[in-house]
XYZ file of C-alpha atoms in Angstrom:
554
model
C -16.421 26.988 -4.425
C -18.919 26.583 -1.814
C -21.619 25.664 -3.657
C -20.897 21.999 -4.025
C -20.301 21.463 -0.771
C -23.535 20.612 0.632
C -23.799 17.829 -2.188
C -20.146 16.450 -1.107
C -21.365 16.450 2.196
C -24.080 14.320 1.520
C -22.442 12.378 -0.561
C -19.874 12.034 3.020
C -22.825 10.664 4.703
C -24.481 8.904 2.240
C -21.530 7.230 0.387
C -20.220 5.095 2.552
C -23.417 3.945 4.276
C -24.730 2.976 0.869
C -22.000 1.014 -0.552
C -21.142 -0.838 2.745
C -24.668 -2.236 2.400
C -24.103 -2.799 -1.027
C -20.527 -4.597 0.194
C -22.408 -6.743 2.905
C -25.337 -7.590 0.442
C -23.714 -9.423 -2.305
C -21.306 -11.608 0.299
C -24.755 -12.619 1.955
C -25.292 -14.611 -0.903
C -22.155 -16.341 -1.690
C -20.964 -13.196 -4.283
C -17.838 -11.145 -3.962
C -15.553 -13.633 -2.007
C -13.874 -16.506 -2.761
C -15.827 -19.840 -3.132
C -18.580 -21.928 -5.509
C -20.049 -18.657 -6.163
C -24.197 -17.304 -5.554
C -25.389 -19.560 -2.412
C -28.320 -19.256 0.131
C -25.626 -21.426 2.595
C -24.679 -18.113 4.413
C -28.057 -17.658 5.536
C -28.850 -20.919 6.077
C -25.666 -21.271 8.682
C -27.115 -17.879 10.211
C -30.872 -19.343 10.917
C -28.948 -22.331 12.378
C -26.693 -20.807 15.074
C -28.423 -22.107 18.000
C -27.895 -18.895 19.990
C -30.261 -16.540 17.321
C -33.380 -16.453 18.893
C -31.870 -15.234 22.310
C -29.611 -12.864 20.813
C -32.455 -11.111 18.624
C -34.550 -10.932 21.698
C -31.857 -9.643 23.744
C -30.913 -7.152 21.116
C -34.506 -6.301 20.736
C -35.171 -5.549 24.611
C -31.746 -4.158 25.304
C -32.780 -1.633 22.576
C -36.254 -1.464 22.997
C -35.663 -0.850 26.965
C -32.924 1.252 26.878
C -34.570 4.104 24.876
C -38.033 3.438 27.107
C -35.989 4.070 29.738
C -33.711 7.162 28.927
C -37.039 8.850 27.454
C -39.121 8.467 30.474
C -36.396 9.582 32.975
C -35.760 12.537 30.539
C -39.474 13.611 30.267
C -39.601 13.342 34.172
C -36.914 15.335 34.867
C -38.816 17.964 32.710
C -41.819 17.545 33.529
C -40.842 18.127 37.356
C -37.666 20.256 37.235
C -37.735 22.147 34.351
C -37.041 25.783 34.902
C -36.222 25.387 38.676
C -32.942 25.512 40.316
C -32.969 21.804 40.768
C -33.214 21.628 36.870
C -30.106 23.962 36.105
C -28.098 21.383 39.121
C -29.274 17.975 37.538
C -28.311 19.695 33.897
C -24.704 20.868 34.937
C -24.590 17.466 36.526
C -25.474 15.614 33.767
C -24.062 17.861 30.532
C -20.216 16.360 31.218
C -21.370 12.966 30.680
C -22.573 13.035 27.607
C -18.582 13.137 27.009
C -17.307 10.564 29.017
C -17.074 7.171 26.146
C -19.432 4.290 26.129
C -17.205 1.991 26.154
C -15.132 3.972 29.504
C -18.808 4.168 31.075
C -19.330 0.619 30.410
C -16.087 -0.671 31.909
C -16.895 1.948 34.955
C -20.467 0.833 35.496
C -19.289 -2.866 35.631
C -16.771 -2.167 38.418
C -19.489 -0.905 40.348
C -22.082 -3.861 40.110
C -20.098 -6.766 39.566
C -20.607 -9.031 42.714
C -17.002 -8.263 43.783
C -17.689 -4.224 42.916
C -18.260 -1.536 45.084
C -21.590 -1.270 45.305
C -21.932 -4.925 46.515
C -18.883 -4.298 49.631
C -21.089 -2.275 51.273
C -23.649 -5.376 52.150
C -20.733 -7.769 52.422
C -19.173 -5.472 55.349
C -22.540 -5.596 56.913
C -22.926 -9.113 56.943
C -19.554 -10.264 57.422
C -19.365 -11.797 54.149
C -15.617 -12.929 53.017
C -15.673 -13.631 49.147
C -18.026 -11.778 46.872
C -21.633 -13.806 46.526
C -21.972 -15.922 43.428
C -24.702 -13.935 41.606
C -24.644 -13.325 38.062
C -25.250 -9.320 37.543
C -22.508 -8.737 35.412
C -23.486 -9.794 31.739
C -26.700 -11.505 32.853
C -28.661 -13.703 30.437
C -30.952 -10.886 29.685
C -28.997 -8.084 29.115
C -30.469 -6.296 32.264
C -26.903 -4.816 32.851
C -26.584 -3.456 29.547
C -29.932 -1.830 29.636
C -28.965 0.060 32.555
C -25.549 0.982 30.878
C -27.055 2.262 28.258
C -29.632 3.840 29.792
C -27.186 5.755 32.323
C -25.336 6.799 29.365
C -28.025 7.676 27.065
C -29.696 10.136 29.736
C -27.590 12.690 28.879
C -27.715 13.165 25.637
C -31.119 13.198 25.574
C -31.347 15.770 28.280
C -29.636 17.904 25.896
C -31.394 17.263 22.958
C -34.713 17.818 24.844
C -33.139 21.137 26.438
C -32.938 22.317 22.329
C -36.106 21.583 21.548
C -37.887 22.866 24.753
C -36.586 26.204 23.868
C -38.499 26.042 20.862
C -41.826 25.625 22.559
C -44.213 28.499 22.932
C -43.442 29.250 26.840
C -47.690 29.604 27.269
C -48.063 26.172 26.568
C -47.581 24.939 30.613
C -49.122 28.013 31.933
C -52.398 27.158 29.862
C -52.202 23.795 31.205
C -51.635 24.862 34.656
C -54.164 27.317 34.693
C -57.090 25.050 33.595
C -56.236 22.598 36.886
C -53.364 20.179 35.760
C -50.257 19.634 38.308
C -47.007 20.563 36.776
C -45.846 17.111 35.809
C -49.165 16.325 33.862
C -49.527 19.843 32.467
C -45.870 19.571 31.095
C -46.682 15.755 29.658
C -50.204 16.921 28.460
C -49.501 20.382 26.555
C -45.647 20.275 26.315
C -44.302 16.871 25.609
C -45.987 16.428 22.247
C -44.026 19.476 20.748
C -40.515 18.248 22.427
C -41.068 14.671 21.147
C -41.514 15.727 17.606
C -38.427 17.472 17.343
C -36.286 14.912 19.299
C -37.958 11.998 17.707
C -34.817 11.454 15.107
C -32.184 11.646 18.663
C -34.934 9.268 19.797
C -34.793 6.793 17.168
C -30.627 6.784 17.311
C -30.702 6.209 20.636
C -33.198 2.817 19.766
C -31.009 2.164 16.818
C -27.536 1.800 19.211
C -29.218 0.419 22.063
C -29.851 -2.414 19.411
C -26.498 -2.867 17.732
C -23.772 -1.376 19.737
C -20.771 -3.577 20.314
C -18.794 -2.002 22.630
C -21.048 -1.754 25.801
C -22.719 -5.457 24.749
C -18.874 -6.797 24.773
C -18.355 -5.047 28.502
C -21.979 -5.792 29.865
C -23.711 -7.892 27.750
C -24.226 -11.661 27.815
C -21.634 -13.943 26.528
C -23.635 -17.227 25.853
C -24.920 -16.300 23.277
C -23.991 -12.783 22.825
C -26.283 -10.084 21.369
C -26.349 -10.190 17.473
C -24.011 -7.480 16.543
C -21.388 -8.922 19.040
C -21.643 -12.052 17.309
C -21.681 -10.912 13.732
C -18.069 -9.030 14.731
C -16.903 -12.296 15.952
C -18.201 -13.612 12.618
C -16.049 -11.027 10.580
C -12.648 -10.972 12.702
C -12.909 -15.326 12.714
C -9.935 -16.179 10.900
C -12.019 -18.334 8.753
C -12.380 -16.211 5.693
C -15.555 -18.791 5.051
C -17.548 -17.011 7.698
C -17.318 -13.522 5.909
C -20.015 -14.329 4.595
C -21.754 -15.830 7.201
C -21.356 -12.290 9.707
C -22.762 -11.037 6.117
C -25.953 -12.715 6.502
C -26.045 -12.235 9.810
C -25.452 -8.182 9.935
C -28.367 -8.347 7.098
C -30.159 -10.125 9.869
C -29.655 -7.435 12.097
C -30.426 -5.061 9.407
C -34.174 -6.251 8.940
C -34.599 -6.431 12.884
C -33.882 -2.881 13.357
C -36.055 -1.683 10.584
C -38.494 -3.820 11.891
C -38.377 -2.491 15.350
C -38.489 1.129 13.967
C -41.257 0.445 12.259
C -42.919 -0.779 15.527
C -41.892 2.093 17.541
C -43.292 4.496 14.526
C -46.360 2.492 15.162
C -46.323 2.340 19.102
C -46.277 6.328 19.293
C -49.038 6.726 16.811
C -51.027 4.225 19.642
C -49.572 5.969 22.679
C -50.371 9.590 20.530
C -54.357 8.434 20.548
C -53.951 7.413 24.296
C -52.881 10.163 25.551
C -55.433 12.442 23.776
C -57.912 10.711 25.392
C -56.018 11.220 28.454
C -55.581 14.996 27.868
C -59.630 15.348 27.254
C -60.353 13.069 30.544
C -58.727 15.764 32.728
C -57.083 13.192 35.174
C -53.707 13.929 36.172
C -51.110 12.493 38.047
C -49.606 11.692 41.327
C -47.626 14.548 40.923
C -44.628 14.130 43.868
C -44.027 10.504 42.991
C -43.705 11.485 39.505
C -41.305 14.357 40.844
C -39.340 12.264 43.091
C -39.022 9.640 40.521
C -37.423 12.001 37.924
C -35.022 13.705 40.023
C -34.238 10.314 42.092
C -33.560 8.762 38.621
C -31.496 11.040 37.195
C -29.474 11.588 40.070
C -28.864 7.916 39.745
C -28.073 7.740 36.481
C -25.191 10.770 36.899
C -24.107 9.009 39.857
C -23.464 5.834 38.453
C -21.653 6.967 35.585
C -19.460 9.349 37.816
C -19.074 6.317 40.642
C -17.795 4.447 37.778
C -14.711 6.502 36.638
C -13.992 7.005 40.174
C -13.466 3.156 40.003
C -11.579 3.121 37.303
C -9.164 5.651 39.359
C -9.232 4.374 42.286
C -8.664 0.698 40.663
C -5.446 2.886 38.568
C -3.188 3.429 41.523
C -4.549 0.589 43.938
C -2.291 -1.414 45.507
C -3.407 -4.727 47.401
C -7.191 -4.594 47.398
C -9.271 -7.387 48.942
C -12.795 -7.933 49.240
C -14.952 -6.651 50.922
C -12.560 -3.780 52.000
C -14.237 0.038 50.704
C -10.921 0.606 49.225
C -7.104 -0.539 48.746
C -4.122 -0.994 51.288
C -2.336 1.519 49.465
C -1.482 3.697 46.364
C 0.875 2.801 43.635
C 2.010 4.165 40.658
C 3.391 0.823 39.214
C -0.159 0.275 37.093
C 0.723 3.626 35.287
C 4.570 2.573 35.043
C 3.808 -0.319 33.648
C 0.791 0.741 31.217
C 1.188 4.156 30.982
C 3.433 4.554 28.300
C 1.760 2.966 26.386
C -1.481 4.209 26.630
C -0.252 7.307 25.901
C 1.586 6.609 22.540
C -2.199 4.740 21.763
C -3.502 8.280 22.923
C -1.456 9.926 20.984
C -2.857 7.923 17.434
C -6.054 8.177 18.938
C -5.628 12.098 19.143
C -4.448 11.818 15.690
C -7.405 10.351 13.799
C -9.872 12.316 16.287
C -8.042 15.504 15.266
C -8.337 14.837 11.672
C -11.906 13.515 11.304
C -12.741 16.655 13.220
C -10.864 18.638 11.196
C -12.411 17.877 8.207
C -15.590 17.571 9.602
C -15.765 20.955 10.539
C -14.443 22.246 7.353
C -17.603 20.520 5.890
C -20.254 21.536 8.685
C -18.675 25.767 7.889
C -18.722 25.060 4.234
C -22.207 24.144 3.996
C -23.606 26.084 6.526
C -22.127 29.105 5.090
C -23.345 27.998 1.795
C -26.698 27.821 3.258
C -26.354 31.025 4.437
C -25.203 32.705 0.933
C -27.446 30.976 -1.304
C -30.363 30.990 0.507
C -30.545 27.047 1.078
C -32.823 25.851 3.378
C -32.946 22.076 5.786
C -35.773 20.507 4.820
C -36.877 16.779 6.610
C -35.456 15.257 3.825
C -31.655 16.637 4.567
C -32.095 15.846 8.657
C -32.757 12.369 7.849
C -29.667 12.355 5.429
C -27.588 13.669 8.461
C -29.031 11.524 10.498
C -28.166 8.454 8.240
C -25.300 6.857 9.558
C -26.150 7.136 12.905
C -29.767 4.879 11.881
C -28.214 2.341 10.055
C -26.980 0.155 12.179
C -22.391 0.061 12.431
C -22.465 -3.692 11.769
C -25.001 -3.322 8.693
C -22.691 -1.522 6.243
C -19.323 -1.646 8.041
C -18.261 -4.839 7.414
C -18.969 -4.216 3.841
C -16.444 -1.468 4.144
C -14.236 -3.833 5.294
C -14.020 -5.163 1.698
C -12.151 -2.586 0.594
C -9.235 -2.768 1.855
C -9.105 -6.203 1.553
C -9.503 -5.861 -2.207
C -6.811 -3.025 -2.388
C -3.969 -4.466 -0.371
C -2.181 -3.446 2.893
C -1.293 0.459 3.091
C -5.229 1.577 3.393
C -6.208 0.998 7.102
C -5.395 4.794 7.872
C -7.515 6.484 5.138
C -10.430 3.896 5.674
C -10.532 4.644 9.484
C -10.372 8.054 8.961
C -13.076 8.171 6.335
C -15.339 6.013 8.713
C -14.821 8.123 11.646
C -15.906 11.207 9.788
C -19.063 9.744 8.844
C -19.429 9.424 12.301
C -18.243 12.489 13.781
C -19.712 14.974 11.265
C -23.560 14.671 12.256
C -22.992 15.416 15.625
C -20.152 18.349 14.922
C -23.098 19.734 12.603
C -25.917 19.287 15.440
C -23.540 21.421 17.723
C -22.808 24.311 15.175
C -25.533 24.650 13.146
C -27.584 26.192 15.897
C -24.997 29.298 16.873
C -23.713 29.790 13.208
C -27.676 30.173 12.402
C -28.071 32.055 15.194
C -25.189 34.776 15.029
C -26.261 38.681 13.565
C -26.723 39.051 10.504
C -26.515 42.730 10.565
C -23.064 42.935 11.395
C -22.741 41.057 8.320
C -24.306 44.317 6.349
C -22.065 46.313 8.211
C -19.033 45.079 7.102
C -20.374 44.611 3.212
C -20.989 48.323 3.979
C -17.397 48.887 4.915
C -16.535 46.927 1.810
C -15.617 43.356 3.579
C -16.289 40.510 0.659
C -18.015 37.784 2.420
C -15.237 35.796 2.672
C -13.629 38.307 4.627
C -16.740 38.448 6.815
C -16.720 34.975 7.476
C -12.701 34.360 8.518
C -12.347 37.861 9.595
C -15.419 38.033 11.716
C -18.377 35.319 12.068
C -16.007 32.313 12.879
C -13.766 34.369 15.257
C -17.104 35.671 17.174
C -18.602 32.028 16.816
C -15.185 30.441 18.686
C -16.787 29.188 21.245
C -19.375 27.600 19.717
C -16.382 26.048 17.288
C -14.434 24.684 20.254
C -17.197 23.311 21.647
C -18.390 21.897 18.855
C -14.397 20.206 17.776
C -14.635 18.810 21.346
C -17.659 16.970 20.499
C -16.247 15.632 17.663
C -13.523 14.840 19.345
C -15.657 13.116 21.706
C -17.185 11.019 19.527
C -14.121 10.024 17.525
C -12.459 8.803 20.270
C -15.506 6.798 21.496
C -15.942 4.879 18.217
C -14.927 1.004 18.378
C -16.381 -0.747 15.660
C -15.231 1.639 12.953
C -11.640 1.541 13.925
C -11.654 -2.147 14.736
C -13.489 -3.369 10.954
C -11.864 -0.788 9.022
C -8.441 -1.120 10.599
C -8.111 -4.699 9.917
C -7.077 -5.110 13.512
C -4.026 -3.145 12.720
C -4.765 0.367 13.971
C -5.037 0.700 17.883
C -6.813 3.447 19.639
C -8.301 3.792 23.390
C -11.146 2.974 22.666
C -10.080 -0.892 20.999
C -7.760 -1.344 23.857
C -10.419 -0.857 26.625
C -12.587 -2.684 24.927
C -10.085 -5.764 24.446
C -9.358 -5.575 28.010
C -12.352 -5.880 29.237
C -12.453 -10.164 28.268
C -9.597 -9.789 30.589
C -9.213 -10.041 34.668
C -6.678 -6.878 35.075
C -8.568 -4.108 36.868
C -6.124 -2.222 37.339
C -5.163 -2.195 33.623
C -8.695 -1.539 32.185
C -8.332 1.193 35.271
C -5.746 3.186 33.323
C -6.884 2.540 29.930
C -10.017 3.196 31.047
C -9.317 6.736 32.804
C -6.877 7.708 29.853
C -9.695 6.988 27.200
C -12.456 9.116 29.221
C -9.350 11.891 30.024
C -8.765 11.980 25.968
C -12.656 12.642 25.567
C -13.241 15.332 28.648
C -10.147 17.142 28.125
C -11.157 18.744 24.579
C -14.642 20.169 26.400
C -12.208 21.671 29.569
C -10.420 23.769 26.556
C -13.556 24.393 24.498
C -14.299 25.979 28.106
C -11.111 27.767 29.108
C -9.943 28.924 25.932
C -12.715 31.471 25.342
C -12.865 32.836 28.515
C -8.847 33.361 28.019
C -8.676 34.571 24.772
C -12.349 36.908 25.713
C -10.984 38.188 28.985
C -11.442 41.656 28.470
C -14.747 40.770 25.650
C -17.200 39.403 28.239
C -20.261 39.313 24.903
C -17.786 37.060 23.289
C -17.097 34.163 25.600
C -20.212 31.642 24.717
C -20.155 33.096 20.898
């Protein structure tokens, strides 16, 4: 019984990535929707938008920029910090983030540095200023506001990613370094960074991939005129001009070959920076070592600030009563924001909860399955198998979604439900296996052989034992994939047909909008939904392990 599972698995991830291309190929050129049949005119209204060239290149640098920019504060904060006490405070600091939603961080981030936001009162109070300055920060031409969105965001989850794979490094490595006359940050960048990079290089290349194409965060902080590609491809396919179909078809093709083209150029920009810095490494300079320090820890302590500034916003902006600029903060507290929106934000919670519970649910079923499978049969993860898990998460949403979208199209009303669900466990299940693969690998084997010994069946070692001693890492794990379900935006919105509501569709929507103190509760209950899953994969353990102090982090 568990044998297939790796193969359904894969054909989980797989599947739907392959025949939503296939679904947004063939309506690219005329085929598979109503009208005068195979046509190049898709493509040809595509290359004529006026706004393509600026919403490639502010794709491109948004992307491009983003991941530059998350890598580099991430290596510094190594590089400087790691194994000191600063490290283990920037870590804890950072580690909750990586739960709070894009789209929540977006909305959060954008109270801050709009010209009316808090960061901008403090000057005005200064200088006596009486209406907020007329500066475009917010959605800028450029994208510079999205590229520091995404970069606060993105921080974090490469932190962690980079805290997996350091752990992996022989521990020599710096000393060596060190001991032949390099300062800590260059000895860590010299003999250390090489060995993180390669195993982080697929997180990397995700990170590039949805700094590209994301919606949600380019809807929030991005430009408007013209937006970035993907942004304009979903206006494309929710137009109610069924004629443009196949226009957002061409164009998410468009976006396709851009990514693949800019993957292709980062592939070739590190084999160029991997020959520069090996002639670095043999010149024996090194670095100005406390500006590099000060840079990483001043940077990341930025980043974590901003994000956590933000959501203080977006509670603060929740109860605020009369608040006029430039005052710090409002005449007063109300609860009439969460009278009137409350209710029903929660009842959207409670759907939200719903499909996040589910595609977890299964998800997890899938990760144990094959894991367990791997463990019986003596499978092994080759490259091959991390790039399948890694699939959906490289193709870009807006590539194969909208070919999803199809579907239920083609099969009538009544689908929306199983479609969602099926795309947000495509999307949930890589990261759900990224978080359990490492302690289910990691647990004892030999109390394994001591149970066969007492004549447990391995089925009765795996319910009756591994997965009760691995429930903390299973908890923590569900809460990621909880996380992540209740972050995703494009799948619910293209899949749902605009008839399925969850948090994060609402914030989103609300953002075009002038309401602060709406996107303030929708906002706070979306990142609440996310962070309250990891404060149970927390408590729980340490409840249910009270008297079992080995079992509490599995």
């Amino acid at each position: 019984m568990l044998r297939p599972l790796p193969l359904l698995t894969a054909l989980v991830l797989a599947g739907p990535v392959l025949l939503g291309l296939a679904g947004t190929l063939l309506p690219a050129f005329g085929l598979g929707l109503p009208g005068p049949g195979a046509s190049l005119a898709p493509w040809r209204d595509v290359l004529d938008w006026p706004g393509l060239p600026r919403a490639l290149a502010v794709s491109v640098l948004s992307g491009v920029l983003s991941t530059l920019g998350a890598l580099g504060v991430a290596a510094l904060i190594f590089a400087g910090w790691h194994g000191t006490r600063t490290f283990g405070w920037l870590e804890r600091l950072l580690s909750p983030l990586l739960a709070v939603p894009h789209a929540a961080a977006a909305l959060g981030l954008a109270f801050l540095i709009a010209p009316s936001g808090w960061l901008m009162r403090l000057p005005a109070l200064a200088l006596g200023w009486d209406v907020p300055p007329d500066l475009l920060i917010l959605q800028d031409r450029w994208g510079l506001s999205l590229t520091a969105g995404l970069i606060a965001k993105e921080l974090p989850f490469l932190v962690l990613m980079m805290l997996a794979a350091q752990a992996q490094i022989p521990p020599g490595r710096l000393r060596v370094a060190r001991s032949l006359g390099a300062g800590r940050v260059a000895g860590w960048l010299k003999a250390v960074f090489p060995g993180v990079y390669a195993q982080v290089r697929l997180p990397v290349l995700v990170v590039l991939v949805y700094g590209m194409t994301n919606v949600d965060v380019a809807v929030i902080l991005g430009p408007n005129t013209p937006p970035t590609l993907s942004v304009q491809v979903t206006r494309w396919m929710l137009d109610p001009d069924l004629g443009l179909r196949a226009t957002a078809a061409a164009g998410a093709l468009v976006q396709l070959v851009a990514t693949l083209s800019v993957l292709a150029a980062w592939r070739a920009g590190e084999r160029l920076v991997a020959r520069v810095g090996r002639r670095w490494v043999w010149s024996g300079r090194g670095l100005p070592e406390a500006p590099a320090r000060a840079a990483g820890f001043g940077l990341g302590l930025l980043s974590a600030l901003a994000v956590l500034l933000g959501m203080a916003a977006l509670a603060v902006w929740s109860v605020a009563a009369r608040w006029r600029f430039p005052a710090l903060a409002p005449e007063g507290l109300t609860a009439r924001s969460w009278a009137r929106f409350g209710p029903e934000m929660l009842a959207t919670a409670g759907d939200t909860m719903v499909i996040a519970l589910t595609a977890t649910g299964v998800s997890l079923l899938l990760v144990i399955g094959c894991l367990e499978a791997e463990h019986r049969f003596g499978l092994t993860v080759g490259q091959r198998a991390l790039w399948l898990l890694y699939l959906p998460l490289l193709v870009p949403q807006v590539a194969f979604l909208p070919g999803l979208q199809l579907i239920p199209a083609l099969a009538g009303t009544g689908w929306e439900w199983a479609m969602v669900l099926t795309g947000h466990v495509v999307f949930v299940l890589p990261y759900v296996f990224l978080s359990l693969s490492g302690p289910f690998r990691a647990w004892d084997g030999r109390l394994a052989r001591v149970a066969a010994g007492l004549g447990a069946g391995p089925d009765r070692v795996l319910w009756r034992l591994r997965l009760p001693m691995l429930a903390a890492p299973l908890l923590v794990a569900a809460a990621v994939g909880i996380a992540v379900s209740v972050g995703q935006y494009l799948p619910t919105l293209l899949l749902g047909g605009g008839r399925i509501d969850t948090l994060a569709t609402e914030a989103v929507a609300l953002a075009a909008g002038g309401d602060r103190r709406a996107i303030g509760v929708w906002g706070l209950g979306q990142g609440a939904a996310a962070l309250l899953p990891f404060a149970f994969a927390l408590a729980l353990p340490a409840i249910w392990f009270r008297d079992r102090r080995g079992m509490r982090h599995g």
